[in-house]
Short mmCIF file of N, CA and C in Angstrom, two decimals:
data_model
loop_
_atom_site.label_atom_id
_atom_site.label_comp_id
_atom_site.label_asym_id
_atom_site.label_seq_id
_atom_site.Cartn_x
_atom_site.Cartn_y
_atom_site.Cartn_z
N UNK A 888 1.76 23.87 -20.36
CA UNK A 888 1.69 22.73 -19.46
C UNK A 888 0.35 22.72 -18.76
N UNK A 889 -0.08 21.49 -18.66
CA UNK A 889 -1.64 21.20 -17.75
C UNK A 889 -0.92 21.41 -16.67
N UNK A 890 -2.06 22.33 -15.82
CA UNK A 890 -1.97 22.36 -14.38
C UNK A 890 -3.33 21.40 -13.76
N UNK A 891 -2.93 20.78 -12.52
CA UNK A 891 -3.76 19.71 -12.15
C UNK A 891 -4.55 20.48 -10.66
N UNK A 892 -5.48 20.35 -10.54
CA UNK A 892 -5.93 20.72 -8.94
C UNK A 892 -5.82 19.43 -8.30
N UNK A 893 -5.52 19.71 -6.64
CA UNK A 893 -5.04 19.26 -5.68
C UNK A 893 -6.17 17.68 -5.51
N UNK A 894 -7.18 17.70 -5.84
CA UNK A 894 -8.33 16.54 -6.04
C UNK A 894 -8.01 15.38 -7.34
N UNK A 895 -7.41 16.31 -8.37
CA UNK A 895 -7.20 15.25 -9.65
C UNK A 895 -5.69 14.46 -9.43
N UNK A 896 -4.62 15.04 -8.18
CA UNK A 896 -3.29 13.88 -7.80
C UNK A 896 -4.42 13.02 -7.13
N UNK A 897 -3.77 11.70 -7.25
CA UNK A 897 -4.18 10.35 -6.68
C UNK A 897 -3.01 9.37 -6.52
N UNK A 898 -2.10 10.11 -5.82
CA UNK A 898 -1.02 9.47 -5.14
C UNK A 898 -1.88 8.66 -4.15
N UNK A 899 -1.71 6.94 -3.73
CA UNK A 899 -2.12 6.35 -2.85
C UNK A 899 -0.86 5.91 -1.98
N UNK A 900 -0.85 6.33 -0.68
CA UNK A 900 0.55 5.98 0.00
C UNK A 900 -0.27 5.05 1.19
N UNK A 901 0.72 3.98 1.89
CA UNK A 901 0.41 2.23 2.52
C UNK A 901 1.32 2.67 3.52
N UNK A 902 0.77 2.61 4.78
CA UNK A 902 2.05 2.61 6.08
C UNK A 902 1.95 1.24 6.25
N UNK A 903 2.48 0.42 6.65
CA UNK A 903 2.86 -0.83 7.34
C UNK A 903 3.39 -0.99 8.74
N UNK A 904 2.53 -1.54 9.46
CA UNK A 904 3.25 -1.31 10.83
C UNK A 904 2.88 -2.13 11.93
N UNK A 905 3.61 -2.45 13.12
CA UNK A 905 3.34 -3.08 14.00
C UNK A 905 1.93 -2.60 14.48
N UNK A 906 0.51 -4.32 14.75
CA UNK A 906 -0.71 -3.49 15.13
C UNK A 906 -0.23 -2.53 16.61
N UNK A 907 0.35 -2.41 17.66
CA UNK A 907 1.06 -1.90 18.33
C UNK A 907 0.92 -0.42 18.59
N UNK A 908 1.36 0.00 16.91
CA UNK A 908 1.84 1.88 16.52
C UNK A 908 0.79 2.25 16.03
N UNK A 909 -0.36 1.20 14.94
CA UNK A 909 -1.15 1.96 14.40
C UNK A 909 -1.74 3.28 14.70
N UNK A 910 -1.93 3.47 15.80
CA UNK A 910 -2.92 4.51 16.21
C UNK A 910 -2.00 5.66 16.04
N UNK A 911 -0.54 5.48 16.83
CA UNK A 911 0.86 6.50 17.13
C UNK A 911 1.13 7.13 15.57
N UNK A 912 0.92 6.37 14.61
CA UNK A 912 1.11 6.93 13.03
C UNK A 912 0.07 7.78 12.51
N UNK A 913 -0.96 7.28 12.70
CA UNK A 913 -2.03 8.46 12.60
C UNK A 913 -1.99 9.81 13.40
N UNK A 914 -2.24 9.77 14.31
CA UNK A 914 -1.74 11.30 15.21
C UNK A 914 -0.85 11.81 14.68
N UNK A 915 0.49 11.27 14.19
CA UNK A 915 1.65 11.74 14.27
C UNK A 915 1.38 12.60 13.04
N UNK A 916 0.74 11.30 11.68
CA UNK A 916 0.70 12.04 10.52
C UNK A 916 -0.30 13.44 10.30
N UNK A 917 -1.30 13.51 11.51
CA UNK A 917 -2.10 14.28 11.43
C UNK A 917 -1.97 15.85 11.89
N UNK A 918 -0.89 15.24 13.12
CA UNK A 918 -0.01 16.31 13.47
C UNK A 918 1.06 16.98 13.04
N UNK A 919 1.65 16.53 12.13
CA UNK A 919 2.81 17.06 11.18
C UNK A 919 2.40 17.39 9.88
N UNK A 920 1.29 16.65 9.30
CA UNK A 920 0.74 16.57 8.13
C UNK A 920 -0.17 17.94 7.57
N UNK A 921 -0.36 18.30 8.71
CA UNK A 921 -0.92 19.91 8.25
C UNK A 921 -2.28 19.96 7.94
N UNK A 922 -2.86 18.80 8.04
CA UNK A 922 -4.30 18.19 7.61
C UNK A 922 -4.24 18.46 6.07
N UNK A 923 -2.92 18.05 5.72
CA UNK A 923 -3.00 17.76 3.74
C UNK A 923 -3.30 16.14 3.70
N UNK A 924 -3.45 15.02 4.68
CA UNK A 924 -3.72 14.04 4.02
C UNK A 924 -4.91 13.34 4.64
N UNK A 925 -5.44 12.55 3.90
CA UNK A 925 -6.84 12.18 4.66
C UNK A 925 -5.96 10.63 5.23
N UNK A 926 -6.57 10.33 5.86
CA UNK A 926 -5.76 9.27 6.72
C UNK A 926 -6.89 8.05 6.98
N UNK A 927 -6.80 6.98 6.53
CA UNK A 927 -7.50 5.39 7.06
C UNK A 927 -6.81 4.39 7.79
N UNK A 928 -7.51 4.06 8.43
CA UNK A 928 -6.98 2.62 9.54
C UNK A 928 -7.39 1.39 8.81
N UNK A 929 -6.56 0.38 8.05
CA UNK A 929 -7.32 -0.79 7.87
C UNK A 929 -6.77 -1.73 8.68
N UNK A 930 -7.20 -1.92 10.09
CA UNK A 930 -6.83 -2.57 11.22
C UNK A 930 -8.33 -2.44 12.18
N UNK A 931 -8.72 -3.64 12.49
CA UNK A 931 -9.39 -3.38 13.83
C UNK A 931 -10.95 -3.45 13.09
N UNK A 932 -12.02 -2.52 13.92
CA UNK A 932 -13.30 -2.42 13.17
C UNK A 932 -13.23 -1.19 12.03
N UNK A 933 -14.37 -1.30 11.37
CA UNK A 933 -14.25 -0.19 10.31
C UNK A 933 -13.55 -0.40 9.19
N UNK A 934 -12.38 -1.65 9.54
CA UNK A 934 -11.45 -1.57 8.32
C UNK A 934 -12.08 -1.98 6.59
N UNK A 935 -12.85 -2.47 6.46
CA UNK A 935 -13.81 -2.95 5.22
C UNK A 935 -14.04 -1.60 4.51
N UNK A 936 -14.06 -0.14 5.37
CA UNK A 936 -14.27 0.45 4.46
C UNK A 936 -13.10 1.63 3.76
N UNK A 937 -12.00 1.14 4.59
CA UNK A 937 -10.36 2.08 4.12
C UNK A 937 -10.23 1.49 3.15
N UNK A 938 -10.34 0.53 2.08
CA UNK A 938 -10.03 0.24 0.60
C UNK A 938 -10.91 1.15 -0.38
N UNK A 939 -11.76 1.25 -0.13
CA UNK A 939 -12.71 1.99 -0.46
C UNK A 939 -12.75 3.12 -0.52
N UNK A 940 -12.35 3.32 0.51
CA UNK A 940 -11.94 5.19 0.66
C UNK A 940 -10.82 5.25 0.10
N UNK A 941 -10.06 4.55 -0.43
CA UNK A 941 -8.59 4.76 -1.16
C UNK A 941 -8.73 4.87 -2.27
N UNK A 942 -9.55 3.77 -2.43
CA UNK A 942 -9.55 3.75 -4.01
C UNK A 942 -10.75 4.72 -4.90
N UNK A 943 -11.76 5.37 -4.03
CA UNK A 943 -12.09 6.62 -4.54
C UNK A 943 -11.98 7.85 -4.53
N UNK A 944 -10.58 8.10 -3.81
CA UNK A 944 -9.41 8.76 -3.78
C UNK A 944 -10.30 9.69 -2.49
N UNK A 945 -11.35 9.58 -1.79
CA UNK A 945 -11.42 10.71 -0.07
C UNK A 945 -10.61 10.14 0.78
N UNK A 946 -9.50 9.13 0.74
CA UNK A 946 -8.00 9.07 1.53
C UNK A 946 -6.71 9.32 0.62
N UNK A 947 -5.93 9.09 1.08
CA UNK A 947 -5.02 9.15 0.59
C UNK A 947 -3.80 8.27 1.40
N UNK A 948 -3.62 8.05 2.34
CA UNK A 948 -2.86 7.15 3.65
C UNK A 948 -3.48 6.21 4.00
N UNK A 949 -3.10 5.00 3.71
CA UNK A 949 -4.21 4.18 4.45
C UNK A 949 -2.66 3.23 5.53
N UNK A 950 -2.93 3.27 6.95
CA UNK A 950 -2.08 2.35 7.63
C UNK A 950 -2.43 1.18 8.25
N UNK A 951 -1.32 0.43 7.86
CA UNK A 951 -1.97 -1.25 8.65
C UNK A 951 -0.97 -2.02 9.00
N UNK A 952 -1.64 -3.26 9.71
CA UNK A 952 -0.29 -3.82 9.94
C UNK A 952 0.20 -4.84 9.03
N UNK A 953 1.36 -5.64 9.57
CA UNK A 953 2.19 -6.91 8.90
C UNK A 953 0.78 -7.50 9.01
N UNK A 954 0.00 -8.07 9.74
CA UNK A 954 -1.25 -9.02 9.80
C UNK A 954 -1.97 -8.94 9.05
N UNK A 955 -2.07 -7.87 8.44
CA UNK A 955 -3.42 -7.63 7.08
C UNK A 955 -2.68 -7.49 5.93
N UNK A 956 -1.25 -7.11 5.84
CA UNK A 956 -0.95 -7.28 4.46
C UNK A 956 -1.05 -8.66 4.40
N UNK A 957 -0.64 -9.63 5.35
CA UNK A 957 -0.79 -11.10 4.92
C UNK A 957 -2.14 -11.52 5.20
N UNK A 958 -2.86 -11.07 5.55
CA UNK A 958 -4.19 -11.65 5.58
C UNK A 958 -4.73 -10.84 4.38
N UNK A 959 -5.18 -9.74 4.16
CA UNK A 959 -5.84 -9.07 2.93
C UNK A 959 -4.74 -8.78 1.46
N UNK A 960 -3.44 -9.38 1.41
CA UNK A 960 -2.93 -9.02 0.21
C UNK A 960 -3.65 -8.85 -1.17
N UNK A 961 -4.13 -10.00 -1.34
CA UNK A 961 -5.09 -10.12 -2.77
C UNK A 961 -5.52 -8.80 -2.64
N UNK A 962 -6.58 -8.11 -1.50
CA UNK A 962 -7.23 -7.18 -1.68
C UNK A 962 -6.43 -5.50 -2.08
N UNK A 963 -5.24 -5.56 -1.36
CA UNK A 963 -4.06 -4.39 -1.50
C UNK A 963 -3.71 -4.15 -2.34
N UNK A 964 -3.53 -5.17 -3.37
CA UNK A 964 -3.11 -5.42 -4.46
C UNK A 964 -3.58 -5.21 -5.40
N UNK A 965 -5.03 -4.86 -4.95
CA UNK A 965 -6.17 -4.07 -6.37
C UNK A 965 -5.90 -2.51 -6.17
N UNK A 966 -4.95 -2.09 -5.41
CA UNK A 966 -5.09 -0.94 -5.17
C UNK A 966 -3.32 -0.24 -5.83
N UNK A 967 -3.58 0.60 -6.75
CA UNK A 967 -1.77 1.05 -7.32
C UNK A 967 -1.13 1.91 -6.54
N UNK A 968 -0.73 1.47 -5.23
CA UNK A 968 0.08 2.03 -3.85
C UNK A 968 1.78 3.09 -4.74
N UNK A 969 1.49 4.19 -4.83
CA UNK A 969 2.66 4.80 -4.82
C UNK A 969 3.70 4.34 -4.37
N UNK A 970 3.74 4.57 -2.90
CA UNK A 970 4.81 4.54 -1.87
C UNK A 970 4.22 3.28 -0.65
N UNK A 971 4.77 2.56 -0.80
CA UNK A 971 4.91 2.08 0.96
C UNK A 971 5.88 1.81 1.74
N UNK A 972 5.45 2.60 2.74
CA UNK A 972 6.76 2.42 3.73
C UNK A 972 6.36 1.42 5.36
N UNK A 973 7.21 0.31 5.52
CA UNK A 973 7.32 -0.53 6.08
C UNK A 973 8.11 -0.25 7.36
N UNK A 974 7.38 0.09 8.90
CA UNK A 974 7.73 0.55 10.06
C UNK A 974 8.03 -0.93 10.51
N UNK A 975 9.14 -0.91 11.04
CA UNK A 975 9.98 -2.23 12.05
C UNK A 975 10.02 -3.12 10.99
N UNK A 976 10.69 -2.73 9.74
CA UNK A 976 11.50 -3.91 8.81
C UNK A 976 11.75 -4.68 9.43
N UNK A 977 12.56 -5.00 10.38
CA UNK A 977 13.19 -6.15 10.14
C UNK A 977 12.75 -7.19 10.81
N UNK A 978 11.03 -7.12 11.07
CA UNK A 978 10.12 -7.57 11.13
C UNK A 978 9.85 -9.32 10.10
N UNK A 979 10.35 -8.65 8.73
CA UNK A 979 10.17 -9.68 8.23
C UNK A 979 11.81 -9.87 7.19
N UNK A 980 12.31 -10.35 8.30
CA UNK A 980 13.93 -10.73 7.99
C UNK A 980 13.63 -12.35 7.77
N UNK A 981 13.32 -12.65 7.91
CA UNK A 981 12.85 -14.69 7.89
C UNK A 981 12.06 -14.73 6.19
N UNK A 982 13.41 -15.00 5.26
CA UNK A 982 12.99 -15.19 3.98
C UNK A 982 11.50 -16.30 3.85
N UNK A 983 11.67 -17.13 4.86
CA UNK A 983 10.53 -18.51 4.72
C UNK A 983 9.52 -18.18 5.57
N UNK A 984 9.25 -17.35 5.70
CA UNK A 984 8.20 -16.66 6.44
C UNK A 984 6.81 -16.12 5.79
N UNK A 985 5.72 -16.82 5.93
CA UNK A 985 4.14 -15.79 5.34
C UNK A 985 4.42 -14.18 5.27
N UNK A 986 4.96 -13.76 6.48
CA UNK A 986 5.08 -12.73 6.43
C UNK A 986 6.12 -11.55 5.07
N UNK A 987 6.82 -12.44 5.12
CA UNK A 987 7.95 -11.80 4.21
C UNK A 987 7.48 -11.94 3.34
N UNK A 988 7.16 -12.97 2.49
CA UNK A 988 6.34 -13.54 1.19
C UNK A 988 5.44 -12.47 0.97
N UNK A 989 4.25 -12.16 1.82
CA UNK A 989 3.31 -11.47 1.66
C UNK A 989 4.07 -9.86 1.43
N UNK A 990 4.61 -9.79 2.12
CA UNK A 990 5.38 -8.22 1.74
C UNK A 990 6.31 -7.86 0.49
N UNK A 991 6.80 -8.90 -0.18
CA UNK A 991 7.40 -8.86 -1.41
C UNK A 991 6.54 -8.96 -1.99
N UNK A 992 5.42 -9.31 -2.00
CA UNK A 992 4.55 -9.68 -2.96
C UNK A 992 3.28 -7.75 -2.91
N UNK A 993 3.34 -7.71 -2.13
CA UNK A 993 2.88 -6.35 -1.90
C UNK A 993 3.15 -5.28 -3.30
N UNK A 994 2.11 -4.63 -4.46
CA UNK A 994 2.49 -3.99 -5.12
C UNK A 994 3.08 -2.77 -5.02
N UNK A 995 3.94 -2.27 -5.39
CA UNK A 995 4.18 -0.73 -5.03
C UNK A 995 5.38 0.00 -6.05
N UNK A 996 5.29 1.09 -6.84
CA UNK A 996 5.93 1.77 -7.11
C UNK A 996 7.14 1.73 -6.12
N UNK A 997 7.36 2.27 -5.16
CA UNK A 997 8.29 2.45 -4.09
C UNK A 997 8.39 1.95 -2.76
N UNK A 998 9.43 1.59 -2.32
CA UNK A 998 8.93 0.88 -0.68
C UNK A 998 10.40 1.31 0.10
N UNK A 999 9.48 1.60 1.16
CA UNK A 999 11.12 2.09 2.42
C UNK A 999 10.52 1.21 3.48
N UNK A 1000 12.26 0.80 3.89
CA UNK A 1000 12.01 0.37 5.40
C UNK A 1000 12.31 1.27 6.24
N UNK A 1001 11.90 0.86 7.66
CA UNK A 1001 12.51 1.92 8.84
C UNK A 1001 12.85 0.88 9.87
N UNK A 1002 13.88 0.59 10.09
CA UNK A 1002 14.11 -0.16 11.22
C UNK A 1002 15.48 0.54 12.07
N UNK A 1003 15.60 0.25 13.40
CA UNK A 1003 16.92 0.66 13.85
C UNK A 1003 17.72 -0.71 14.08
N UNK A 1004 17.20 -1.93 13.91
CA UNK A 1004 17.97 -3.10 13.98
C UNK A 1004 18.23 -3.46 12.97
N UNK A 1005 18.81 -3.16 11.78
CA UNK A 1005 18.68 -4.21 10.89
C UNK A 1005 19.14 -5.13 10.54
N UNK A 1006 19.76 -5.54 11.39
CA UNK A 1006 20.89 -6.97 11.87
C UNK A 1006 20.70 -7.00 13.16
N UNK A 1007 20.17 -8.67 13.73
CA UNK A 1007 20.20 -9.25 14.68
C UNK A 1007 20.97 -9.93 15.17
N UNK A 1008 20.93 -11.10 13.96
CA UNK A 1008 21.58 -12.25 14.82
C UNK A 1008 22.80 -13.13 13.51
N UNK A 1009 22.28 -12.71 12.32
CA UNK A 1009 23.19 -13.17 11.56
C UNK A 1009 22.89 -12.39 10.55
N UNK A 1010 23.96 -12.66 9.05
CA UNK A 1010 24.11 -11.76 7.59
C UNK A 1010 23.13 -11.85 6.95
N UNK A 1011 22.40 -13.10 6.79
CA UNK A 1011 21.03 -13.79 6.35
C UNK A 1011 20.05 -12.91 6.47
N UNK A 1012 19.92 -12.84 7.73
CA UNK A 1012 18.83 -11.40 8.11
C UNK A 1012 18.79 -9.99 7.39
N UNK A 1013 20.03 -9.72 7.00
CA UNK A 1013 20.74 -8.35 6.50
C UNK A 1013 20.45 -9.07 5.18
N UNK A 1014 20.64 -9.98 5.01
CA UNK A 1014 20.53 -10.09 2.96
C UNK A 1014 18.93 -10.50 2.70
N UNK A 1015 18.28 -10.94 3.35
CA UNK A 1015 17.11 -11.09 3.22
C UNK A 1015 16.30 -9.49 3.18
N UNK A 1016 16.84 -8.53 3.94
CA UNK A 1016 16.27 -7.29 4.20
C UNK A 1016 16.39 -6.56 2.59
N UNK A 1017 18.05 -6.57 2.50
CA UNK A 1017 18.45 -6.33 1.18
C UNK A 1017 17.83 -6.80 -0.01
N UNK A 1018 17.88 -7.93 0.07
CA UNK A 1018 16.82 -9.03 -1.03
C UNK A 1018 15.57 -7.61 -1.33
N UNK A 1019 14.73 -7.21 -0.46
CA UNK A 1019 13.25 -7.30 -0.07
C UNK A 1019 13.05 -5.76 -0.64
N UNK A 1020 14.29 -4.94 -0.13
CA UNK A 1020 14.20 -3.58 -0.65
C UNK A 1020 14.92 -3.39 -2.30
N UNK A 1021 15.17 -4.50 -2.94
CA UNK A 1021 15.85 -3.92 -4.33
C UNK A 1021 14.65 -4.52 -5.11
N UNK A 1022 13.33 -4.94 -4.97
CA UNK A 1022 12.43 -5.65 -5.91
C UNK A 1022 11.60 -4.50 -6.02
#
């Protein structure tokens, strides 16, 4: 069996998140993470160059919010995201929403939500969530 060194994986993992937490996800990951992952912000200034750093693999995490997956999708989308995981799902419970659209449309091997609401106000909300996590 080939054995691979730790430079030739190119797992690319996508946080999604309220602009809000951005910063709270980084620390957190940096602090639990053991300094195994290189970590990018594409939110705010600087962000032009976290695609970049992803895609020549010196990151590996890049986090952002609902606002840039719908504003930069096209661009995310050049990028083959392992995992993304989507902080305050139920964020985009409103099937007719830019927002939701843009997040189904989001490429990814894998996608988790994290929400503690995931029902508000009606079933719609709950099947739209459902909808969003079986694609």
């Amino acid at each position: 069996s080939k054995s691979f060194s730790q430079s030739q994986i190119t797992k690319k993992f996508l946080i999604v998140a309220p602009a809000s937490v951005l910063q709270q996800w980084q620390r957190e990951i940096e602090k639990f993470g053991q300094k195994s992952f290189q970590i990018c912000l594409f939110h705010g200034a600087g962000r032009q160059l976290a695609p970049e750093r992803i895609e020549r693999g010196s990151a590996d995490v890049m986090i952002t919010s609902y606002g840039m997956v719908q504003k930069e999708l096209e661009l995310l989308n050049r990028i083959d995201w392992c995992c993304v995981v989507f902080d305050e799902v139920h964020k985009i419970k409103d099937r007719s929403s830019k927002g939701y659209r843009a997040c189904c449309a989001l490429r990814c091997v894998k996608r988790y939500g994290l929400t503690g609401t995931v029902m508000q106000n009606n079933f719609e909300e709950l099947w739209c969530l459902l909808d969003w996590a079986s694609m």
